[in-house]
CSV table of C-alpha atoms in Angstrom, one decimal:
chain,number,residue,atom,x,y,z
A,112,MET,CA,-0.1,9.3,-2.9
A,113,THR,CA,1.9,8.0,-0.2
A,114,ALA,CA,2.1,4.1,0.1
A,115,THR,CA,-0.1,3.6,3.3
A,116,ARG,CA,-2.4,6.0,1.8
A,117,LEU,CA,-5.9,4.2,1.7
A,118,PRO,CA,-7.4,4.9,-2.4
A,119,ASP,CA,-10.2,6.8,-3.0
A,120,GLY,CA,-13.6,5.2,-2.8
A,121,PHE,CA,-12.2,3.4,0.4
A,122,ALA,CA,-15.3,3.7,3.4
A,123,VAL,CA,-15.0,3.5,6.7
A,124,GLN,CA,-17.5,2.5,9.4
A,125,VAL,CA,-17.7,3.7,12.8
A,126,ASP,CA,-18.6,0.4,14.9
A,127,ARG,CA,-22.0,0.5,16.5
A,128,ARG,CA,-21.0,-0.1,19.4
A,129,VAL,CA,-18.6,2.9,19.8
A,130,ARG,CA,-20.1,5.9,21.9
A,131,VAL,CA,-20.6,9.5,20.5
A,132,LEU,CA,-19.9,11.6,23.1
A,133,GLY,CA,-21.6,15.3,23.4
A,134,ASP,CA,-22.5,16.7,20.3
A,135,GLY,CA,-20.2,14.2,18.3
A,136,SER,CA,-16.8,15.8,19.6
A,137,ALA,CA,-15.2,12.5,20.7
A,138,LEU,CA,-15.7,8.9,20.2
A,139,LEU,CA,-15.2,5.9,23.4
A,140,GLY,CA,-14.7,2.4,22.1
A,141,GLY,CA,-12.8,0.5,20.4
A,142,SER,CA,-10.1,-2.0,21.7
A,143,PRO,CA,-9.3,-1.4,24.5
A,144,THR,CA,-10.9,1.0,24.8
A,145,ARG,CA,-10.2,4.7,24.3
A,146,LEU,CA,-11.3,7.9,23.9
A,147,LEU,CA,-10.8,9.8,20.3
A,148,ARG,CA,-11.5,13.7,20.0
A,149,LEU,CA,-12.5,15.1,17.0
A,150,ALA,CA,-12.0,17.9,15.6
A,151,PRO,CA,-14.7,20.5,14.0
A,152,ALA,CA,-13.5,19.4,10.6
A,153,ALA,CA,-13.6,15.9,11.1
A,154,ARG,CA,-17.0,16.4,12.5
A,155,GLY,CA,-18.3,17.6,9.2
A,156,LEU,CA,-16.8,15.1,7.1
A,157,LEU,CA,-18.6,11.6,9.3
A,158,CYS,CA,-22.1,11.1,7.6
A,159,ASP,CA,-24.3,9.1,10.2
A,160,GLY,CA,-21.1,7.6,11.5
A,161,ARG,CA,-20.0,7.0,7.9
A,162,LEU,CA,-16.3,8.2,5.4
A,163,LYS,CA,-15.9,8.0,2.3
A,164,VAL,CA,-12.4,8.8,1.4
A,165,ARG,CA,-12.1,11.5,-1.5
A,166,ASP,CA,-9.0,13.4,-0.8
A,167,GLU,CA,-5.9,13.6,1.7
A,168,VAL,CA,-7.8,15.1,4.3
A,169,SER,CA,-10.9,12.3,4.2
A,170,ALA,CA,-8.1,9.5,3.7
A,171,GLU,CA,-6.3,11.1,7.0
A,172,LEU,CA,-8.9,10.5,8.7
A,173,ALA,CA,-10.0,7.1,8.0
A,174,ARG,CA,-6.4,6.2,9.0
A,175,ILE,CA,-7.2,7.3,12.0
A,176,LEU,CA,-10.6,5.7,13.0
A,177,LEU,CA,-9.1,2.3,11.5
A,178,ASP,CA,-6.0,2.4,13.8
A,179,ALA,CA,-8.4,4.0,17.0
A,180,THR,CA,-10.3,0.5,16.5
A,181,VAL,CA,-13.2,2.5,16.2
A,182,ALA,CA,-14.2,1.9,12.8
A,183,HIS,CA,-14.4,-0.9,10.0
A,184,PRO,CA,-13.0,-0.5,6.6
A,185,ARG,CA,-15.8,-0.7,4.2
A,186,PRO,CA,-13.1,-1.5,1.2
A,187,PRO,CA,-14.6,-0.8,-2.9
A,188,SER,CA,-14.4,-4.3,-5.4
A,189,GLY,CA,-10.2,-5.9,-4.8
A,190,PRO,CA,-8.2,-8.2,-7.0
A,191,SER,CA,-9.0,-10.6,-8.9
A,192,HIS,CA,-10.0,-14.3,-7.7
A,193,ARG,CA,-6.8,-14.7,-10.8
A,194,ASP,CA,-4.5,-13.0,-8.0
A,195,VAL,CA,-5.0,-15.9,-5.6
A,196,THR,CA,-3.7,-19.6,-5.2
A,197,VAL,CA,-4.5,-21.5,-2.5
A,198,VAL,CA,-2.6,-23.8,-0.4
A,199,ILE,CA,-3.9,-26.8,1.4
A,200,PRO,CA,-1.8,-28.7,3.2
A,201,VAL,CA,-3.2,-31.9,4.4
A,202,ARG,CA,-2.3,-35.7,6.0
A,203,ASN,CA,-4.3,-38.2,6.2
A,204,ASN,CA,-8.0,-36.8,5.1
A,205,ALA,CA,-8.2,-37.7,1.5
A,206,SER,CA,-11.9,-37.3,1.8
A,207,GLY,CA,-11.7,-33.5,3.4
A,208,LEU,CA,-9.2,-32.5,0.7
A,209,ARG,CA,-12.0,-34.0,-1.6
A,210,ARG,CA,-14.8,-31.9,-0.3
A,211,LEU,CA,-12.7,-29.0,-0.2
A,212,VAL,CA,-11.7,-29.5,-3.7
A,213,THR,CA,-15.1,-29.1,-5.2
A,214,SER,CA,-15.7,-25.8,-3.9
A,215,LEU,CA,-12.3,-24.2,-5.3
A,216,ARG,CA,-14.0,-23.8,-8.9
A,217,GLY,CA,-11.7,-21.7,-10.7
A,218,LEU,CA,-8.6,-21.0,-8.7
A,219,ARG,CA,-5.5,-21.8,-8.8
A,220,VAL,CA,-4.9,-24.8,-6.3
A,221,ILE,CA,-1.2,-26.2,-5.0
A,222,VAL,CA,-2.0,-29.5,-2.2
A,223,VAL,CA,0.8,-30.2,0.2
A,224,ASP,CA,0.8,-33.6,0.5
A,225,ASP,CA,2.8,-33.6,3.9
A,226,GLY,CA,3.6,-37.3,4.4
A,227,SER,CA,0.1,-38.8,4.7
A,228,ALA,CA,-0.4,-42.5,4.6
A,229,CYS,CA,-1.4,-42.8,1.2
A,230,PRO,CA,0.1,-40.1,-0.8
A,231,VAL,CA,-2.4,-37.4,-2.6
A,232,GLU,CA,-1.9,-38.2,-6.7
A,233,SER,CA,-2.9,-35.2,-9.3
A,234,ASP,CA,-5.3,-38.1,-10.9
A,235,ASP,CA,-7.3,-38.0,-6.8
A,236,PHE,CA,-8.8,-34.7,-9.0
A,237,VAL,CA,-9.7,-35.7,-12.4
A,238,GLY,CA,-12.4,-33.6,-13.5
A,239,ALA,CA,-12.3,-30.7,-10.8
A,240,HIS,CA,-13.1,-27.0,-12.3
A,241,CYS,CA,-9.7,-25.9,-10.9
A,242,ASP,CA,-6.2,-25.6,-11.3
A,243,ILE,CA,-4.2,-28.2,-9.1
A,244,GLU,CA,-0.6,-28.8,-8.1
A,245,VAL,CA,0.4,-31.3,-6.4
A,246,LEU,CA,3.3,-31.6,-3.8
A,247,HIS,CA,4.8,-34.3,-1.7
A,248,HIS,CA,7.3,-34.4,1.6
A,249,PRO,CA,8.1,-38.2,2.0
A,250,HIS,CA,7.7,-37.6,5.6
A,251,SER,CA,5.1,-35.7,7.7
A,252,LYS,CA,6.8,-32.0,8.7
A,253,GLY,CA,4.4,-30.5,10.3
A,254,PRO,CA,1.6,-27.9,9.2
A,255,ALA,CA,3.9,-25.2,8.7
A,256,ALA,CA,6.6,-27.0,6.7
A,257,ALA,CA,3.9,-27.9,4.4
A,258,ARG,CA,2.0,-23.9,4.0
A,259,ASN,CA,5.9,-22.5,3.4
A,260,THR,CA,6.4,-25.5,0.8
A,261,GLY,CA,3.2,-24.1,-0.5
A,262,LEU,CA,3.9,-20.4,-0.5
A,263,ALA,CA,7.2,-21.2,-2.3
A,264,ALA,CA,5.4,-22.6,-5.8
A,265,CYS,CA,2.8,-19.6,-5.2
A,266,THR,CA,3.7,-17.3,-8.1
A,267,THR,CA,0.8,-14.8,-7.6
A,268,ASP,CA,0.2,-11.4,-5.5
A,269,PHE,CA,-2.3,-13.3,-3.0
A,270,VAL,CA,-2.4,-16.8,-1.1
A,271,ALA,CA,-5.4,-18.4,0.6
A,272,PHE,CA,-4.1,-21.6,3.4
A,273,LEU,CA,-7.0,-23.9,3.3
A,274,ASP,CA,-6.6,-26.5,5.9
A,275,SER,CA,-8.3,-30.2,4.6
A,276,ASP,CA,-11.2,-29.7,7.1
A,277,VAL,CA,-12.7,-26.3,5.9
A,278,THR,CA,-15.2,-26.0,3.2
A,279,PRO,CA,-15.7,-22.5,2.2
A,280,ARG,CA,-19.1,-21.0,1.7
A,281,ARG,CA,-20.1,-19.0,-1.6
A,282,GLY,CA,-18.6,-15.6,-1.8
A,283,TRP,CA,-15.7,-16.2,1.2
A,284,LEU,CA,-13.1,-14.9,-0.9
A,285,GLU,CA,-14.5,-12.2,-2.8
A,286,SER,CA,-15.4,-10.7,0.7
A,287,LEU,CA,-11.8,-11.1,2.0
A,288,LEU,CA,-9.8,-9.7,-1.4
A,289,GLY,CA,-12.0,-6.0,-1.1
A,290,HIS,CA,-9.9,-5.5,2.0
A,291,PHE,CA,-6.4,-5.5,0.3
A,292,CYS,CA,-7.4,-2.0,-1.1
A,293,ASP,CA,-5.8,-0.9,2.0
A,294,PRO,CA,-2.1,-1.2,1.5
A,295,THR,CA,-1.1,-1.8,5.3
A,296,VAL,CA,-3.6,-4.6,5.3
A,297,ALA,CA,-0.8,-8.2,4.7
A,298,LEU,CA,-3.5,-10.7,6.4
A,299,VAL,CA,-7.4,-11.1,6.4
A,300,ALA,CA,-9.6,-14.1,7.5
A,301,PRO,CA,-13.0,-15.0,7.5
A,302,ARG,CA,-15.4,-16.5,10.8
A,303,ILE,CA,-14.9,-20.3,11.0
A,304,VAL,CA,-18.5,-21.3,12.0
A,305,SER,CA,-19.3,-25.7,12.1
A,306,LEU,CA,-19.7,-27.8,9.0
A,307,VAL,CA,-22.4,-29.7,10.1
A,308,GLU,CA,-25.7,-29.9,12.9
A,309,GLY,CA,-24.6,-30.8,16.4
A,310,GLU,CA,-25.3,-34.3,16.5
A,311,ASN,CA,-24.4,-34.6,20.4
A,312,PRO,CA,-23.6,-32.0,23.0
A,313,VAL,CA,-19.8,-31.7,22.3
A,314,ALA,CA,-20.8,-30.8,18.7
A,315,ARG,CA,-23.5,-28.1,19.4
A,316,TYR,CA,-21.1,-26.6,22.1
A,317,GLU,CA,-18.4,-26.3,19.0
A,318,ALA,CA,-21.1,-25.0,17.1
A,319,LEU,CA,-20.7,-22.1,19.6
A,320,HIS,CA,-17.9,-21.8,21.6
A,321,SER,CA,-15.3,-23.4,18.6
A,322,SER,CA,-11.6,-22.1,19.5
A,323,LEU,CA,-11.5,-21.6,15.9
A,324,ASP,CA,-14.5,-19.5,16.2
A,325,LEU,CA,-13.6,-15.8,17.4
A,326,GLY,CA,-17.1,-14.6,16.9
A,327,GLN,CA,-20.0,-12.4,14.8
A,328,ARG,CA,-18.3,-9.3,15.0
A,329,GLU,CA,-15.2,-8.4,12.9
A,330,ALA,CA,-12.1,-6.6,14.1
A,331,PRO,CA,-8.6,-5.7,13.9
A,332,VAL,CA,-6.1,-8.6,14.4
A,333,LEU,CA,-4.2,-6.9,17.1
A,334,PRO,CA,-2.7,-8.5,20.6
A,335,HIS,CA,-4.7,-7.8,24.1
A,336,SER,CA,-7.9,-6.8,21.7
A,337,THR,CA,-11.0,-8.7,21.4
A,338,VAL,CA,-9.3,-10.8,18.3
A,339,SER,CA,-5.7,-11.3,19.2
A,340,TYR,CA,-5.8,-13.9,16.6
A,341,VAL,CA,-7.1,-15.7,13.6
A,342,PRO,CA,-6.3,-19.0,13.5
A,343,SER,CA,-4.3,-20.5,9.8
A,344,ALA,CA,-7.6,-22.8,9.2
A,345,ALA,CA,-9.0,-20.6,7.0
A,346,ILE,CA,-6.2,-17.1,5.5
A,347,VAL,CA,-5.2,-15.1,3.5
A,348,CYS,CA,-2.5,-12.9,2.8
A,349,ARG,CA,-0.4,-10.8,0.8
A,350,SER,CA,2.5,-13.2,-0.7
A,351,SER,CA,5.3,-10.5,-0.2
A,352,ALA,CA,4.3,-9.7,3.8
A,353,ILE,CA,4.3,-12.8,4.8
A,354,ARG,CA,7.4,-13.9,3.1
A,355,ASP,CA,9.6,-10.9,4.1
A,356,VAL,CA,8.3,-12.0,7.8
A,357,GLY,CA,10.0,-15.5,7.1
A,358,GLY,CA,6.6,-17.4,6.6
A,359,PHE,CA,5.2,-19.8,9.3
A,360,ASP,CA,7.6,-21.4,12.0
A,361,GLU,CA,8.6,-24.5,11.4
A,362,THR,CA,9.5,-25.5,14.7
A,363,MET,CA,6.1,-25.2,16.0
A,364,HIS,CA,3.3,-27.8,15.6
A,365,SER,CA,0.9,-25.6,17.1
A,366,GLY,CA,0.5,-21.8,18.1
A,367,GLU,CA,2.1,-21.3,14.9
A,368,ASP,CA,-0.5,-19.3,13.3
A,369,VAL,CA,-0.9,-17.3,16.2
A,370,ASP,CA,3.7,-16.4,15.8
A,371,LEU,CA,2.7,-15.4,12.4
A,372,CYS,CA,0.2,-12.3,12.9
A,373,TRP,CA,1.8,-11.1,15.8
A,374,ARG,CA,4.9,-11.9,13.5
A,375,LEU,CA,2.8,-9.2,11.0
A,376,ILE,CA,2.0,-7.0,13.3
A,377,GLU,CA,5.3,-6.1,14.8
A,378,ALA,CA,6.4,-5.8,10.8
A,379,GLY,CA,3.7,-3.0,10.9
A,380,GLU,CA,0.8,-5.2,9.1
A,381,PRO,CA,-1.9,-5.1,10.3
A,382,ILE,CA,-18.9,-11.3,6.4
A,383,ALA,CA,-17.0,-14.4,5.2
A,384,LEU,CA,-17.7,-17.9,5.7
A,385,VAL,CA,-15.8,-21.1,5.9
A,386,ALA,CA,-18.0,-24.4,7.5
A,387,HIS,CA,-14.9,-26.9,9.6
A,388,ASP,CA,-15.7,-30.1,10.4
A,389,HIS,CA,-14.8,-29.3,14.1
A,390,ARG,CA,-13.7,-32.9,16.5
A,391,THR,CA,-16.8,-33.8,18.2
A,392,GLN,CA,-15.8,-36.9,20.0
A,393,LEU,CA,-15.4,-36.4,23.2
A,394,ARG,CA,-11.7,-37.7,24.1
A,395,ASP,CA,-10.8,-35.9,20.5
A,396,TRP,CA,-11.9,-32.6,22.0
A,397,ILE,CA,-10.6,-32.5,24.9
A,398,ALA,CA,-7.3,-33.4,23.6
A,399,ARG,CA,-7.4,-30.6,21.5
A,400,LYS,CA,-8.4,-28.1,24.1
A,401,ALA,CA,-5.3,-29.6,25.9
A,402,PHE,CA,-2.9,-29.4,22.4
A,403,TYR,CA,-4.2,-26.1,22.0
A,404,GLY,CA,-3.3,-25.2,25.9
A,405,GLY,CA,0.1,-26.3,24.8
A,406,SER,CA,0.8,-24.1,22.5
A,407,ALA,CA,0.7,-20.2,24.4
A,408,ALA,CA,4.2,-21.2,26.2
A,409,PRO,CA,6.4,-21.5,22.8
A,410,LEU,CA,4.5,-18.3,22.3
A,411,ALA,CA,5.1,-16.7,25.5
A,412,VAL,CA,9.1,-17.5,24.5
A,413,ARG,CA,9.4,-15.5,21.3
A,414,HIS,CA,6.3,-13.0,22.0
A,415,PRO,CA,7.0,-12.3,26.1
A,416,ASP,CA,4.8,-8.8,25.9
A,417,LYS,CA,2.0,-10.6,23.7
A,418,THR,CA,0.3,-13.8,25.8
A,419,ALA,CA,-0.7,-12.5,29.4
A,420,PRO,CA,-3.7,-14.3,30.7
A,421,LEU,CA,-5.1,-11.7,32.1
A,422,VAL,CA,-4.5,-8.1,31.2
A,423,ILE,CA,-6.6,-5.5,33.9
A,424,SER,CA,-6.3,-2.5,35.3
A,425,GLY,CA,-4.8,-2.5,39.1
A,426,GLY,CA,-7.9,-0.3,40.5
A,427,ALA,CA,-10.1,-3.1,39.1
A,428,LEU,CA,-7.9,-5.9,40.5
A,429,MET,CA,-7.8,-4.5,43.6
A,430,ALA,CA,-11.9,-3.9,43.4
A,431,TRP,CA,-12.7,-7.2,42.5
A,432,ILE,CA,-9.8,-8.5,45.1
A,433,LEU,CA,-11.6,-7.1,48.4
A,434,MET,CA,-15.4,-7.3,46.5
A,435,SER,CA,-14.2,-10.9,47.3
A,436,ILE,CA,-13.1,-11.1,50.8
A,437,GLY,CA,-16.6,-10.3,51.3
A,438,THR,CA,-15.9,-8.4,55.1
A,439,GLY,CA,-17.8,-5.0,55.0
A,440,LEU,CA,-14.5,-3.3,54.8
A,441,GLY,CA,-13.5,-5.2,52.2
A,442,ARG,CA,-16.7,-3.9,50.6
A,443,LEU,CA,-16.2,-0.2,52.1
A,444,ALA,CA,-13.0,0.0,49.9
A,445,SER,CA,-14.2,-1.6,46.6
A,446,LEU,CA,-16.7,0.8,46.5
A,447,VAL,CA,-13.6,4.2,47.4
A,448,ILE,CA,-11.5,2.4,44.7
A,449,ALA,CA,-14.8,2.9,42.1
A,450,VAL,CA,-15.3,6.4,42.8
A,451,LEU,CA,-11.5,7.5,43.1
A,452,THR,CA,-11.6,4.9,39.3
A,453,GLY,CA,-14.6,6.7,37.9
A,454,ARG,CA,-13.4,10.7,38.8
A,455,ARG,CA,-9.8,9.4,36.9
A,456,ILE,CA,-12.1,8.8,34.1
A,457,ALA,CA,-14.0,11.8,34.2
A,458,ARG,CA,-11.4,13.8,34.4
A,459,ALA,CA,-9.6,12.3,31.4
A,460,MET,CA,-13.4,13.1,29.6
A,461,ARG,CA,-13.4,16.0,30.2
A,462,CYS,CA,-12.7,18.3,27.5
A,463,ALA,CA,-15.5,16.5,25.3
A,464,GLU,CA,-18.8,17.7,26.5
A,465,THR,CA,-19.8,14.0,28.7
A,466,SER,CA,-22.7,14.0,31.2
A,467,PHE,CA,-22.4,12.1,34.6
A,468,LEU,CA,-24.3,9.5,33.1
A,469,ASP,CA,-20.8,8.8,30.4
A,470,VAL,CA,-18.8,8.6,33.3
A,471,LEU,CA,-20.7,6.5,35.1
A,472,ALA,CA,-21.4,4.1,31.7
A,473,VAL,CA,-18.0,4.3,30.9
A,474,ALA,CA,-16.6,3.1,34.5
A,475,THR,CA,-19.5,0.6,35.0
A,476,ARG,CA,-18.6,-1.4,31.9
A,477,GLY,CA,-14.7,-1.2,32.4
A,478,LEU,CA,-15.8,-3.1,36.5
A,479,TRP,CA,-18.1,-5.5,34.4
A,480,ALA,CA,-14.9,-6.2,31.6
A,481,ALA,CA,-12.6,-6.8,34.2
A,482,ALA,CA,-14.4,-9.2,36.5
A,483,LEU,CA,-15.7,-11.5,33.6
A,484,GLN,CA,-11.9,-11.4,32.6
A,485,LEU,CA,-10.8,-12.3,36.0
A,486,ALA,CA,-13.4,-15.1,36.0
A,487,SER,CA,-12.3,-16.6,33.2
A,488,ALA,CA,-9.4,-16.7,33.8
A,489,ILE,CA,-9.2,-18.1,37.2
A,490,CYS,CA,-11.5,-20.4,35.3
A,491,ARG,CA,-9.4,-21.2,32.6
A,492,HIS,CA,-5.5,-20.3,33.0
A,493,TYR,CA,-5.3,-20.1,36.8
A,494,TRP,CA,-7.7,-23.3,37.4
A,495,PRO,CA,-5.0,-25.7,39.4
A,496,LEU,CA,-4.1,-22.9,41.7
A,497,ALA,CA,-8.1,-21.6,42.1
A,498,LEU,CA,-8.6,-25.7,42.9
A,499,LEU,CA,-6.1,-25.7,45.4
A,500,ALA,CA,-7.6,-22.7,46.7
A,501,ALA,CA,-11.1,-24.0,46.9
A,502,ILE,CA,-9.9,-26.6,48.7
A,503,LEU,CA,-8.4,-24.6,52.0
A,504,SER,CA,-10.4,-21.8,52.4
A,505,ARG,CA,-14.3,-21.3,52.1
A,506,ARG,CA,-14.4,-18.2,51.3
A,507,CYS,CA,-11.9,-19.0,47.9
A,508,ARG,CA,-14.7,-21.7,47.2
A,509,ARG,CA,-17.4,-19.5,47.4
A,510,VAL,CA,-15.8,-17.2,45.1
A,511,VAL,CA,-14.5,-19.7,42.0
A,512,LEU,CA,-18.3,-21.3,42.3
A,513,ILE,CA,-19.8,-17.9,41.6
A,514,ALA,CA,-16.7,-17.1,38.6
A,515,ALA,CA,-17.4,-20.7,37.3
A,516,VAL,CA,-21.5,-19.9,36.9
A,517,VAL,CA,-21.3,-16.2,36.3
A,518,ASP,CA,-18.7,-17.2,33.3
A,519,GLY,CA,-20.1,-19.9,31.8
A,520,VAL,CA,-24.0,-18.4,31.4
A,521,VAL,CA,-22.3,-14.7,30.2
A,522,ASP,CA,-21.0,-16.6,27.4
A,523,TRP,CA,-23.7,-18.8,26.7
A,524,LEU,CA,-25.7,-16.0,26.2
A,525,ARG,CA,-22.9,-14.2,24.3
A,526,ARG,CA,-22.7,-17.1,21.9
A,527,ARG,CA,-26.3,-17.9,21.4
A,528,GLU,CA,-27.1,-14.2,19.9
A,529,GLY,CA,-24.2,-14.6,17.3
A,530,ALA,CA,-25.0,-18.5,16.5
A,531,ASP,CA,-26.7,-19.2,13.7
A,532,ASP,CA,-30.9,-19.7,12.6
A,533,ASP,CA,-30.9,-23.8,11.8
A,534,ALA,CA,-28.4,-24.3,14.6
A,535,GLU,CA,-29.1,-26.6,16.8
A,536,PRO,CA,-30.0,-25.2,20.3
A,537,ILE,CA,-28.1,-26.3,23.6
A,538,GLY,CA,-28.9,-25.5,26.9
A,539,PRO,CA,-26.9,-23.4,29.6
A,540,LEU,CA,-26.4,-26.2,31.9
A,541,THR,CA,-25.1,-28.7,28.7
A,542,TYR,CA,-23.2,-25.6,27.9
A,543,LEU,CA,-22.1,-24.7,31.2
A,544,VAL,CA,-20.5,-27.9,32.2
A,545,LEU,CA,-18.8,-28.3,28.8
A,546,LYS,CA,-17.1,-24.9,29.2
A,547,ARG,CA,-15.6,-25.8,32.4
A,548,VAL,CA,-13.9,-29.4,31.0
A,549,ASP,CA,-12.9,-26.7,27.8
A,550,ASP,CA,-11.5,-25.0,30.1
A,551,LEU,CA,-10.2,-27.6,32.2
A,552,ALA,CA,-8.4,-29.0,29.0
A,553,TYR,CA,-7.4,-26.1,27.7
A,554,GLY,CA,-5.2,-25.3,31.4
A,555,ALA,CA,-3.9,-28.8,31.6
A,556,GLY,CA,-2.2,-28.1,28.1
A,557,LEU,CA,-0.8,-24.8,29.3
A,558,TRP,CA,0.6,-25.7,32.8
A,559,TYR,CA,2.4,-28.7,31.2
A,560,GLY,CA,3.4,-26.3,28.2
A,561,VAL,CA,5.1,-24.0,30.9
A,562,VAL,CA,6.3,-27.2,32.8
A,563,ARG,CA,7.8,-28.4,29.2
A,564,GLU,CA,9.7,-24.6,27.8
A,565,ARG,CA,10.6,-23.8,32.0
A,566,ASN,CA,9.3,-20.6,31.1
A,567,ILE,CA,6.4,-18.9,33.4
A,568,GLY,CA,5.3,-16.3,30.6
A,569,ALA,CA,1.9,-17.6,30.0
A,570,LEU,CA,1.0,-17.5,33.3
A,571,LYS,CA,2.1,-13.6,34.3
A,572,PRO,CA,-0.8,-11.1,34.4
A,573,GLN,CA,-0.9,-7.8,33.0
A,574,ILE,CA,-1.6,-5.0,35.4
A,575,ARG,CA,-1.8,-1.5,34.0
A,576,THR,CA,-1.8,1.8,35.7
């Protein structure tokens, strides 16, 4: 068995959003969307979209489906919790740390105090039902350095990094460890949800749209995909893989988790819930959003090919630009481009036994996705330019207003579907206003970072042919 072969018993399940074309001769889906043609033998191995690894052939097909991002892993039971050390970086959050430690019963835990005003001591955890070691930084070095200190003291095969303001829910670790049955997996993360019910509009907004919550759907972590990174507030890693890439970048005080994810991907490494104590006071919340935006420019310096705020095809971009001009000639030219795009898609799908409706659905979905990307980018990454254009032009003002409303309402509808049943609801108008404030704060941090780093990479779109 090769070092990257999936073990027997490992299963994969085709994503329910993937379209099966013709008589099963091709699969259309993934992120980014791609067409995967299946040989007759491969079709026979898939049963109701599920494949279980039994031999070399099924293992190879499972790997192809996973790499194409059209299927998700369904691993058997994974490593034991005894193979995991939990590392907790903490600074001036004793109450959150105590709450977290009580949820880690039976685990080995390393607490790294990063220069707290009142240092954490081992005696603080008398009676805790876990094995706790406390390490100290006399002065704060930042969360990346604190995690690296904990990693250096870790002797287990796997390490879980948990921030002191999270609280894992029951079963979080077991559901993540199974993924390490795949020898190519270096890092797995749970979904991060809100710790407490919404007590004010900001809290209810964060419950739906936290920067740390990357959605309710499982996904591989890949640049320019639906999940391009995961936050280090809660991750489980293969210790050797993290050490091989040099751990966290200690020169970064924000965005170090994104940087780590992308370095792992460059090195060839590609259901659980953890609750997070969100910042819900308006001033702190806005400052945190701007802080996140400020990490984009340093990341662009380190990963210039992965930080594009907009990844779009040239045809779709031109079609929507012409449509936004608002003239009859512009709309006609936009329609011509859409028809030519449909013809190109039809040629690409010709050998997959597709119908006209299949081609129409793919083309329409692509144009709609491009419109949503543009609306989001206008309101979030490029809002200073959009504001200037709106001041100078009535037509631009109409386009910006439509983008702001469409982006907010569509995002509200999507997020509401994935919300907990017991979550405090938030109305569309309140959500829309807070979404715009969120984007304004993030964009301000982004542009500040661009000026500080003297690098515009975080603003450069990626236009594909």
